[in-house]
Short mmCIF file of C-alpha atoms in Angstrom, two decimals:
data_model
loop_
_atom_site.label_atom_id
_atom_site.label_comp_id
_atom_site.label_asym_id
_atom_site.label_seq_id
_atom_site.Cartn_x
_atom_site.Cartn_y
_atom_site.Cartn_z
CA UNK Q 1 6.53 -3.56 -22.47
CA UNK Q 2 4.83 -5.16 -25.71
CA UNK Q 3 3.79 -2.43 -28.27
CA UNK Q 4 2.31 -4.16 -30.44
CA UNK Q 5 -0.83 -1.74 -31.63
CA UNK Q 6 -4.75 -3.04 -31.33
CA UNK Q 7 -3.97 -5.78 -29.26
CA UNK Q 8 -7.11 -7.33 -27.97
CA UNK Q 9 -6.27 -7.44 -23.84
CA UNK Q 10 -8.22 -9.89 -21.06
CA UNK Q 11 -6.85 -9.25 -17.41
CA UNK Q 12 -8.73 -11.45 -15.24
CA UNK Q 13 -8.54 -10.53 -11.50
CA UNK Q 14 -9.45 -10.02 -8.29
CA UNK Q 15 -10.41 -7.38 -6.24
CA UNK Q 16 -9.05 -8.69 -3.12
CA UNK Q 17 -6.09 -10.08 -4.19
CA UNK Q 18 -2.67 -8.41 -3.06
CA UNK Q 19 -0.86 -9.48 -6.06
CA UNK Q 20 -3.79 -8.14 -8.42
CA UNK Q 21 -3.92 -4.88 -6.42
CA UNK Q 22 0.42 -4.60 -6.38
CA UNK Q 23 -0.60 -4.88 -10.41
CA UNK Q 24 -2.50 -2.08 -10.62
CA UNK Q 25 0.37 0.65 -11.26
CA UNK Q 26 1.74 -0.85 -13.73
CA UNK Q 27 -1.39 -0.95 -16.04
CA UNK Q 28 -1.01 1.00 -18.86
CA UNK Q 29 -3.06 4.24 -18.97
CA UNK Q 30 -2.99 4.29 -23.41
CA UNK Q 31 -3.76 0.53 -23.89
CA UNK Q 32 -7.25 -0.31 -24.00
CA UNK Q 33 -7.74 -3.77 -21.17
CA UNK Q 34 -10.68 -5.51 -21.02
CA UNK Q 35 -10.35 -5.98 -17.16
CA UNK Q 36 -12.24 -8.98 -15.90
CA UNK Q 37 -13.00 -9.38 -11.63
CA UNK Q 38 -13.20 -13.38 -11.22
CA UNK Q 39 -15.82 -12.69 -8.13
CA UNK Q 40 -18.34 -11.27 -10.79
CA UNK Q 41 -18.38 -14.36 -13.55
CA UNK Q 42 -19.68 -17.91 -13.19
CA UNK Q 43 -17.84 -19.19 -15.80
CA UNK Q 44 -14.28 -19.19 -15.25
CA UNK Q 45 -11.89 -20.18 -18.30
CA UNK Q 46 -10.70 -23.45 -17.59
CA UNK Q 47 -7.22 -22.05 -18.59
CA UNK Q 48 -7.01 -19.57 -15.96
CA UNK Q 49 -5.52 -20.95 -12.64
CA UNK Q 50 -4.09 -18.45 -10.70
CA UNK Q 51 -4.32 -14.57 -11.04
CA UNK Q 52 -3.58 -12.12 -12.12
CA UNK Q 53 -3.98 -13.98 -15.71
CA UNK Q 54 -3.80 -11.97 -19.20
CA UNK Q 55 -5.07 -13.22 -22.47
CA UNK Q 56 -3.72 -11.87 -25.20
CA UNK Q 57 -5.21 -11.91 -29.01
CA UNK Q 58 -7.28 -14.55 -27.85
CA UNK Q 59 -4.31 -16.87 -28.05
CA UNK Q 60 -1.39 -16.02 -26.00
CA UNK Q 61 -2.07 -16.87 -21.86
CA UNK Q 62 0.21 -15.30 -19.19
CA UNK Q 63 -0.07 -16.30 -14.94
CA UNK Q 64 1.03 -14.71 -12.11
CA UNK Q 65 4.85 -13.51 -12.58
CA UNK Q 66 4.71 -13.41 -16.31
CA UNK Q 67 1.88 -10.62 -16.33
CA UNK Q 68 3.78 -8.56 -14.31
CA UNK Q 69 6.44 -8.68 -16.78
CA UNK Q 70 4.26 -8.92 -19.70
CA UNK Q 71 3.52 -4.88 -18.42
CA UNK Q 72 7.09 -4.00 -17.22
CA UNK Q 73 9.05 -1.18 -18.33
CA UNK Q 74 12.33 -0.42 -19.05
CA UNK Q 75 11.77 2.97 -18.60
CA UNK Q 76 14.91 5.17 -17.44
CA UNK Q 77 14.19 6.90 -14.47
CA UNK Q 78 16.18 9.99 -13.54
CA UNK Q 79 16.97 11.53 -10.23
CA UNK Q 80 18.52 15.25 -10.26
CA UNK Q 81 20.59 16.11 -6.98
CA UNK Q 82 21.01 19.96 -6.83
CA UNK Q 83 23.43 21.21 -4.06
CA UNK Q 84 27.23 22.33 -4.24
CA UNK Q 85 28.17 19.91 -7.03
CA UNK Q 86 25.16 19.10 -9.07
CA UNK Q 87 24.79 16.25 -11.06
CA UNK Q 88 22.35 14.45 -12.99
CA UNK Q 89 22.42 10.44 -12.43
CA UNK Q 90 20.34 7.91 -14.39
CA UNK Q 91 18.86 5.22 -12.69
CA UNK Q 92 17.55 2.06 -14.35
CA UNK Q 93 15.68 -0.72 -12.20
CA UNK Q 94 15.83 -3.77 -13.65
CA UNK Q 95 16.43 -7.57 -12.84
#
């Protein structure tokens, strides 16, 4: 994920989209997004095509795939297995 600090965030979506809604967990909870529903504006920015689309700093524009990764982790996720022979095994999800 990007950590750059202040970062001034547009997520245009939609409501009723299945990509926009598969999105949704993977919003940050400590980044402040200005979240935008397409269904609610008249004026669309001719630069957004397809959603879910991010604007970044007012510069930077990101469709579909690319927000997605824009807000993936590389987080390490752990999974502890207790039984006769214990063991702790690290898991990391990635492309």
């Amino acid at each position: 994920m990007n950590t750059e600090s202040e970062q001034n965030i547009i997520l245009f979506m939609h409501e009723q989209s299945n990509a926009c809604q598969k999105l949704k967990p993977f919003l940050p909870k400590d980044k402040k997004i200005q979240i935008v529903d397409i269904s609610q504006i008249s004026n669309l920015p001719p630069q957004i095509t397809s959603i879910p689309a991010l604007i970044i700093n007012n510069k930077e524009i990101l469709l579909g795939k690319k927000v997605f990764d824009y807000f993936k982790t590389d987080d390490v996720d752990c999974i502890n297995f207790n039984g006769k022979n214990s063991f702790n095994m690290a898991l990391q999800f990635s492309n």
